[in-house]
């Protein structure tokens, strides 16, 4: 007899720290990201509304989300639905979001941060994890290897989404984010 070992498809690892942040040669991107971070350091709970707006920009489908209360939120900073399918008969996918306003490039979101979200996702829910910094290697690789349906939007993604909407500087950001607070 010839035995054929079972194999599993390789799981792509999470993005590296450098892949999650603005490029080293992009001082304007770093400045924009720092202005986002600095705007919410005094009250990180206010970042949750901006995280929702960023997730809505990044998502390919319409998403309606509401920020939960600041404390005892059950590990979800915002809840909502994403509509898939024709306008007359859409399927609603439940969405949960966790937001972390961390020092860009200095403080990573770790397993504990990520597990707050993944442990509360129900079957067929979609998660968004939004941070002004990056997700550490172990936490990122874990969500990928465990096949958690979590979209990671890190500092570099925030800069790309803001630029896509015409926000390039601290002044632009101040004008843009005022509509969400």
Coordinates of N, CA and C in Angstrom, one line a residue:
X1 N 0.8 -1.2 0.0 CA 0.0 0.0 0.0 C 0.9 1.2 0.0
X2 N 0.3 2.2 -0.6 CA 1.0 3.5 -0.6 C 0.1 4.5 0.1
X3 N 0.7 5.2 1.1 CA 0.0 6.1 1.9 C 0.2 7.5 1.4
X4 N -0.8 8.3 1.4 CA -0.7 9.7 1.0 C -1.1 10.5 2.2
X5 N -0.1 11.3 2.7 CA -0.4 12.1 3.9 C -1.5 13.2 3.6
X6 N -2.2 13.5 4.6 CA -3.2 14.6 4.4 C -2.4 15.9 4.4
X7 N -2.9 16.8 3.6 CA -2.2 18.1 3.6 C -3.3 19.2 3.7
X8 N -2.9 20.3 4.2 CA -3.9 21.4 4.4 C -3.3 22.6 3.6
X9 N -4.2 23.4 3.0 CA -3.6 24.5 2.3 C -2.9 25.5 3.2
X10 N -1.9 26.1 2.7 CA -1.1 27.1 3.4 C -1.9 28.3 3.7
X11 N -1.8 28.8 4.9 CA -2.5 30.1 5.2 C -1.5 31.2 5.1
X12 N -1.9 32.2 4.4 CA -1.1 33.4 4.3 C -0.9 34.1 5.6
X13 N 0.3 34.4 6.0 CA 0.5 35.1 7.3 C -0.1 36.5 7.2
X14 N -0.2 37.1 8.3 CA -0.7 38.5 8.4 C 0.4 39.4 7.8
X15 N 0.0 40.7 7.6 CA 0.9 41.6 7.1 C 2.0 42.0 8.1
X16 N 3.2 42.4 7.7 CA 4.2 42.8 8.6 C 3.9 44.2 9.1
X17 N 4.7 44.6 10.1 CA 4.5 45.9 10.7 C 4.7 47.0 9.5
X18 N 5.8 46.8 8.7 CA 6.1 47.8 7.7 C 4.9 47.8 6.6
X19 N 4.3 46.7 6.4 CA 3.2 46.7 5.4 C 1.9 47.3 6.0
X20 N 1.8 47.4 7.3 CA 0.6 48.0 7.9 C 0.7 49.5 8.1
X21 N 1.9 50.1 8.0 CA 2.1 51.5 8.3 C 2.5 52.2 7.1
X22 N 2.4 53.6 7.1 CA 2.9 54.3 5.9 C 4.3 54.0 5.6
X23 N 4.7 54.1 4.4 CA 6.1 53.8 4.0 C 7.0 54.7 4.7
X24 N 8.2 54.2 5.0 CA 9.3 55.0 5.7 C 9.6 56.3 4.9
X25 N 9.5 56.3 3.6 CA 9.8 57.5 2.8 C 8.6 58.3 2.5
X26 N 7.6 58.2 3.4 CA 6.3 59.0 3.2 C 6.1 59.8 4.4
X27 N 6.9 60.9 4.6 CA 6.7 61.7 5.8 C 5.3 62.4 5.9
X28 N 4.7 62.7 4.8 CA 3.4 63.3 4.8 C 2.3 62.3 5.3
X29 N 2.5 61.0 4.9 CA 1.6 60.0 5.4 C 1.7 59.8 6.9
X30 N 3.0 59.8 7.4 CA 3.2 59.7 8.9 C 2.7 60.9 9.6
X31 N 2.8 62.1 9.0 CA 2.3 63.3 9.6 C 0.7 63.2 9.7
X32 N 0.1 62.8 8.6 CA -1.3 62.6 8.6 C -1.8 61.6 9.7
X33 N -1.1 60.5 9.8 CA -1.5 59.5 10.7 C -1.3 60.0 12.2
X34 N -0.2 60.7 12.4 CA 0.0 61.3 13.7 C -1.0 62.3 14.1
X35 N -1.5 63.0 13.1 CA -2.6 64.0 13.4 C -3.9 63.3 13.8
X36 N -4.1 62.1 13.2 CA -5.3 61.3 13.6 C -5.1 60.9 15.0
X37 N -4.0 60.3 15.3 CA -3.7 59.8 16.7 C -3.8 61.0 17.7
X38 N -3.1 62.1 17.4 CA -3.1 63.2 18.4 C -4.5 63.8 18.6
X39 N -5.4 63.7 17.6 CA -6.7 64.2 17.8 C -7.5 63.5 18.8
X40 N -7.1 62.2 19.1 CA -7.9 61.3 19.9 C -7.2 60.8 21.2
X41 N -5.9 61.2 21.4 CA -5.2 60.8 22.6 C -5.9 61.3 23.8
X42 N -6.4 62.5 23.9 CA -7.1 62.9 25.1 C -8.3 62.1 25.5
X43 N -9.0 61.6 24.4 CA -10.3 60.8 24.6 C -10.4 59.8 23.5
X44 N -9.7 58.6 23.7 CA -9.7 57.6 22.7 C -11.0 57.0 22.3
X45 N -12.0 57.2 23.2 CA -13.4 56.7 22.8 C -13.9 57.5 21.6
X46 N -13.5 58.7 21.5 CA -14.0 59.5 20.3 C -13.5 58.9 19.0
X47 N -12.3 58.2 19.1 CA -11.8 57.6 17.9 C -12.7 56.5 17.3
X48 N -13.6 56.0 18.1 CA -14.5 54.9 17.6 C -15.3 55.4 16.5
X49 N -15.8 56.6 16.5 CA -16.6 57.2 15.4 C -15.8 57.3 14.1
X50 N -14.6 57.7 14.3 CA -13.7 57.8 13.1 C -13.4 56.4 12.5
X51 N -13.2 55.5 13.4 CA -12.9 54.1 13.0 C -14.1 53.5 12.2
X52 N -15.3 53.8 12.6 CA -16.5 53.4 11.8 C -16.5 54.1 10.5
X53 N -16.2 55.4 10.4 CA -16.1 56.1 9.1 C -15.0 55.5 8.2
X54 N -13.9 55.2 8.8 CA -12.8 54.5 8.0 C -13.2 53.2 7.5
X55 N -13.9 52.4 8.3 CA -14.4 51.1 7.9 C -15.4 51.2 6.8
X56 N -16.3 52.2 6.9 CA -17.3 52.4 5.8 C -16.6 52.8 4.5
X57 N -15.5 53.6 4.6 CA -14.8 54.0 3.4 C -14.1 52.8 2.7
X58 N -13.6 51.9 3.6 CA -12.8 50.8 3.1 C -13.6 49.6 2.6
X59 N -14.8 49.5 3.1 CA -15.7 48.4 2.7 C -16.2 48.6 1.3
X60 N -16.3 47.5 0.6 CA -16.8 47.5 -0.8 C -18.3 47.6 -0.9
X61 N -19.0 47.4 0.2 CA -20.4 47.4 0.3 C -21.0 48.3 1.3
X62 N -22.2 48.8 1.1 CA -22.8 49.7 2.1 C -22.9 49.1 3.5
X63 N -22.5 49.9 4.5 CA -22.5 49.4 5.8 C -23.1 50.5 6.8
X64 N -24.0 50.0 7.6 CA -24.6 50.9 8.6 C -24.1 50.5 9.9
X65 N -23.5 51.4 10.7 CA -23.0 51.0 12.0 C -23.3 52.1 13.0
X66 N -23.4 51.6 14.2 CA -23.6 52.6 15.4 C -22.6 52.2 16.4
X67 N -22.0 53.3 17.0 CA -21.0 53.1 18.1 C -21.7 52.7 19.3
X68 N -21.1 51.7 20.0 CA -21.7 51.3 21.3 C -21.3 52.2 22.4
X69 N -21.8 52.0 23.6 CA -21.5 52.9 24.7 C -20.0 52.7 25.0
X70 N -19.4 53.7 25.6 CA -17.9 53.7 25.9 C -17.4 52.6 26.8
X71 N -18.2 52.2 27.8 CA -17.7 51.1 28.7 C -18.8 50.0 28.7
X72 N -18.3 48.8 29.1 CA -19.2 47.7 29.1 C -19.9 47.5 27.7
X73 N -19.0 47.6 26.7 CA -19.6 47.4 25.3 C -19.5 46.0 24.8
X74 N -19.1 45.1 25.6 CA -19.1 43.7 25.2 C -18.0 43.4 24.2
X75 N -16.9 44.2 24.2 CA -15.8 43.9 23.3 C -16.0 44.4 21.9
X76 N -17.1 45.2 21.7 CA -17.4 45.7 20.3 C -17.6 47.2 20.5
X77 N -16.8 48.0 19.7 CA -17.0 49.4 19.8 C -18.1 49.9 18.9
X78 N -18.5 49.1 17.9 CA -19.6 49.5 17.0 C -20.2 48.2 16.5
X79 N -21.5 48.3 16.2 CA -22.2 47.2 15.7 C -23.0 47.7 14.5
X80 N -23.3 46.8 13.5 CA -24.1 47.2 12.4 C -24.3 46.0 11.4
X81 N -24.7 46.4 10.2 CA -24.9 45.4 9.2 C -24.3 45.9 7.9
X82 N -24.0 45.0 7.0 CA -23.5 45.2 5.7 C -24.5 44.6 4.7
X83 N -24.9 45.3 3.7 CA -25.9 44.7 2.8 C -25.2 44.1 1.6
X84 N -25.6 42.9 1.3 CA -25.1 42.2 0.1 C -26.2 41.8 -0.8
X85 N -26.1 42.0 -2.1 CA -27.2 41.6 -3.0 C -28.0 42.7 -3.5
X86 N -29.0 42.4 -4.3 CA -29.8 43.4 -4.9 C -30.5 44.3 -3.9
X87 N -30.7 45.5 -4.3 CA -31.4 46.5 -3.4 C -32.8 46.1 -2.9
X88 N -33.5 45.4 -3.7 CA -34.8 45.0 -3.4 C -34.9 43.7 -2.5
X89 N -33.7 43.0 -2.4 CA -33.7 41.8 -1.6 C -32.3 41.5 -1.0
X90 N -31.8 42.5 -0.2 CA -30.4 42.3 0.3 C -30.3 41.3 1.4
X91 N -29.2 40.7 1.5 CA -28.8 39.9 2.7 C -28.0 40.7 3.6
X92 N -28.4 40.8 4.9 CA -27.7 41.6 5.9 C -26.7 40.7 6.6
X93 N -25.4 41.2 6.6 CA -24.4 40.5 7.4 C -24.1 41.4 8.6
X94 N -24.1 40.7 9.7 CA -23.8 41.5 11.0 C -22.3 41.8 11.0
X95 N -22.1 43.0 11.5 CA -20.7 43.5 11.5 C -20.4 44.0 12.9
X96 N -19.2 43.7 13.4 CA -18.7 44.2 14.7 C -17.4 44.9 14.5
X97 N -17.1 46.0 15.2 CA -15.9 46.7 15.0 C -15.2 47.0 16.4
X98 N -13.9 46.8 16.4 CA -13.1 47.2 17.6 C -12.1 48.2 17.1
X99 N -12.0 49.3 17.9 CA -11.1 50.4 17.5 C -10.0 50.6 18.6
X100 N -8.8 50.8 18.2 CA -7.7 51.1 19.1 C -6.9 52.3 18.6
X101 N -6.8 53.3 19.4 CA -6.1 54.5 19.1 C -4.7 54.4 19.8
X102 N -3.8 53.8 19.1 CA -2.4 53.5 19.7 C -1.4 54.4 18.9
X103 N -0.3 54.6 19.6 CA 0.8 55.4 19.1 C 1.3 54.8 17.8
X104 N 1.2 55.5 16.6 CA 1.6 54.9 15.3 C 3.0 54.4 15.3
X105 N 3.2 53.1 15.0 CA 4.5 52.5 14.9 C 5.2 52.1 16.2
X106 N 4.6 52.6 17.3 CA 5.3 52.4 18.6 C 4.5 51.3 19.4
X107 N 3.2 51.3 19.4 CA 2.4 50.4 20.2 C 1.6 49.5 19.3
X108 N 1.8 48.2 19.4 CA 1.1 47.3 18.5 C -0.2 46.8 19.2
X109 N -1.2 46.4 18.4 CA -2.3 45.7 19.0 C -2.0 44.3 19.1
X110 N -2.3 43.7 20.2 CA -1.8 42.3 20.4 C -3.0 41.3 20.4
X111 N -2.6 40.1 20.9 CA -3.6 39.0 20.9 C -4.8 39.4 21.8
X112 N -4.5 40.0 23.0 CA -5.6 40.4 23.9 C -6.6 41.3 23.2
X113 N -6.0 42.3 22.5 CA -6.9 43.3 21.8 C -7.7 42.6 20.7
X114 N -7.1 41.7 20.0 CA -7.8 41.0 18.9 C -8.8 40.0 19.4
X115 N -8.5 39.4 20.5 CA -9.4 38.4 21.1 C -10.7 39.0 21.6
X116 N -10.6 40.2 22.0 CA -11.8 40.9 22.5 C -12.9 40.9 21.3
X117 N -12.4 41.1 20.1 CA -13.3 41.1 19.0 C -13.7 39.7 18.5
X118 N -12.6 38.9 18.3 CA -12.9 37.5 17.7 C -13.8 36.7 18.6
X119 N -13.6 36.8 19.9 CA -14.4 36.0 20.9 C -15.9 36.4 20.9
X120 N -16.2 37.6 20.4 CA -17.6 38.0 20.4 C -18.2 37.9 19.0
X121 N -17.5 37.5 18.0 CA -18.1 37.3 16.7 C -18.9 36.1 16.7
X122 N -20.1 36.2 16.2 CA -21.0 35.0 16.1 C -20.8 34.4 14.7
X123 N -21.3 33.2 14.5 CA -21.2 32.5 13.3 C -21.8 33.5 12.2
X124 N -21.1 33.6 11.1 CA -21.4 34.4 10.0 C -21.3 35.9 10.2
X125 N -20.7 36.4 11.3 CA -20.5 37.8 11.5 C -19.2 38.2 10.9
X126 N -19.0 39.4 10.6 CA -17.8 40.0 10.0 C -17.2 41.0 11.0
X127 N -15.9 40.9 11.2 CA -15.3 41.9 12.2 C -14.4 42.8 11.5
X128 N -14.3 44.0 12.0 CA -13.4 45.1 11.6 C -12.5 45.4 12.8
X129 N -11.2 45.4 12.6 CA -10.3 45.9 13.7 C -9.5 47.1 13.1
X130 N -9.8 48.2 13.7 CA -9.2 49.5 13.2 C -8.2 50.0 14.2
X131 N -7.0 50.3 13.8 CA -6.0 50.8 14.8 C -5.1 51.9 14.1
X132 N -4.8 52.9 14.8 CA -3.9 53.9 14.3 C -2.4 53.4 14.2
X133 N -2.2 52.3 14.7 CA -0.8 51.7 14.6 C -0.8 50.4 13.8
X134 N -0.5 49.3 14.4 CA -0.4 48.1 13.6 C -0.8 46.9 14.5
X135 N -1.1 45.7 13.9 CA -1.4 44.5 14.7 C -0.1 43.7 14.7
X136 N 0.3 43.3 15.9 CA 1.5 42.5 16.1 C 1.4 41.2 15.3
X137 N 2.6 40.7 15.0 CA 2.7 39.5 14.2 C 2.0 38.3 14.7
X138 N 2.1 38.0 16.0 CA 1.4 36.8 16.6 C -0.1 37.0 16.5
X139 N -0.6 38.1 16.8 CA -2.1 38.4 16.7 C -2.6 38.3 15.3
X140 N -1.8 38.9 14.4 CA -2.3 38.9 13.0 C -2.2 37.5 12.4
X141 N -1.1 36.7 12.7 CA -1.0 35.4 12.2 C -2.1 34.5 12.8
X142 N -2.4 34.7 14.0 CA -3.5 33.9 14.7 C -4.8 34.1 14.0
X143 N -5.2 35.3 13.7 CA -6.5 35.5 13.1 C -6.6 34.9 11.7
X144 N -5.4 35.0 11.0 CA -5.4 34.4 9.6 C -5.4 32.8 9.7
X145 N -4.6 32.3 10.6 CA -4.5 30.8 10.7 C -5.8 30.2 11.2
X146 N -6.5 30.9 12.1 CA -7.8 30.4 12.6 C -8.9 30.8 11.7
X147 N -8.7 31.5 10.6 CA -9.7 31.8 9.6 C -10.8 32.7 10.2
X148 N -10.4 33.6 11.1 CA -11.4 34.5 11.6 C -11.8 35.5 10.5
X149 N -13.0 35.8 10.4 CA -13.4 36.8 9.3 C -13.3 38.2 9.9
X150 N -12.0 38.7 10.0 CA -11.7 40.0 10.5 C -10.9 40.8 9.5
X151 N -11.4 42.0 9.2 CA -10.7 42.9 8.3 C -9.9 43.8 9.2
X152 N -8.6 43.8 8.9 CA -7.7 44.7 9.7 C -7.4 46.0 8.9
X153 N -7.7 47.1 9.5 CA -7.4 48.4 9.0 C -6.4 49.1 9.9
X154 N -5.2 49.1 9.5 CA -4.1 49.7 10.4 C -3.7 51.1 9.9
X155 N -2.7 51.6 10.5 CA -2.3 53.0 10.2 C -2.1 53.3 8.8
X156 N -1.5 52.5 8.0 CA -1.3 52.7 6.6 C -2.6 52.7 5.8
X157 N -3.5 51.8 6.2 CA -4.8 51.7 5.6 C -5.6 53.0 5.8
X158 N -5.5 53.5 7.1 CA -6.2 54.8 7.4 C -5.7 55.9 6.5
X159 N -4.4 56.0 6.4 CA -3.8 57.1 5.5 C -4.3 56.9 4.1
X160 N -4.3 55.7 3.5 CA -4.7 55.5 2.2 C -6.2 55.8 2.0
X161 N -7.1 55.4 2.9 CA -8.5 55.7 2.8 C -8.7 57.2 2.9
X162 N -8.0 57.9 3.8 CA -8.2 59.4 4.0 C -7.8 60.1 2.7
X163 N -6.6 59.7 2.2 CA -6.1 60.3 0.9 C -7.1 60.1 -0.2
X164 N -7.7 58.9 -0.3 CA -8.7 58.6 -1.3 C -9.9 59.5 -1.3
X165 N -10.2 60.1 -0.1 CA -11.3 61.0 0.0 C -10.8 62.5 0.0
X166 N -9.5 62.7 -0.3 CA -9.1 64.1 -0.4 C -8.5 64.6 0.9
X167 N -8.3 63.8 1.9 CA -7.7 64.3 3.1 C -6.2 64.0 3.1
X168 N -5.4 65.1 3.1 CA -3.9 64.9 2.9 C -3.1 65.5 4.1
X169 N -3.7 66.3 4.9 CA -3.0 67.0 5.9 C -3.8 67.1 7.2
X170 N -3.1 67.5 8.3 CA -3.8 67.7 9.6 C -5.0 68.6 9.5
X171 N -4.9 69.7 8.7 CA -6.0 70.6 8.5 C -7.1 70.0 7.8
X172 N -6.8 69.2 6.7 CA -7.9 68.5 6.0 C -8.6 67.5 6.9
X173 N -7.8 66.8 7.8 CA -8.3 65.8 8.7 C -9.2 66.5 9.7
X174 N -8.8 67.6 10.2 CA -9.6 68.3 11.2 C -11.0 68.7 10.6
X175 N -11.0 69.2 9.4 CA -12.3 69.5 8.7 C -13.1 68.3 8.5
X176 N -12.4 67.2 8.0 CA -13.2 66.0 7.7 C -13.8 65.3 8.9
X177 N -13.0 65.1 10.0 CA -13.5 64.4 11.1 C -14.5 65.1 11.9
X178 N -14.6 66.4 11.8 CA -15.6 67.2 12.5 C -17.0 66.8 12.2
X179 N -17.3 66.3 11.1 CA -18.6 65.9 10.7 C -19.1 64.6 11.4
X180 N -18.1 63.9 12.0 CA -18.5 62.6 12.7 C -18.6 62.7 14.2
X181 N -18.2 63.9 14.8 CA -18.1 64.0 16.2 C -19.3 64.8 16.8

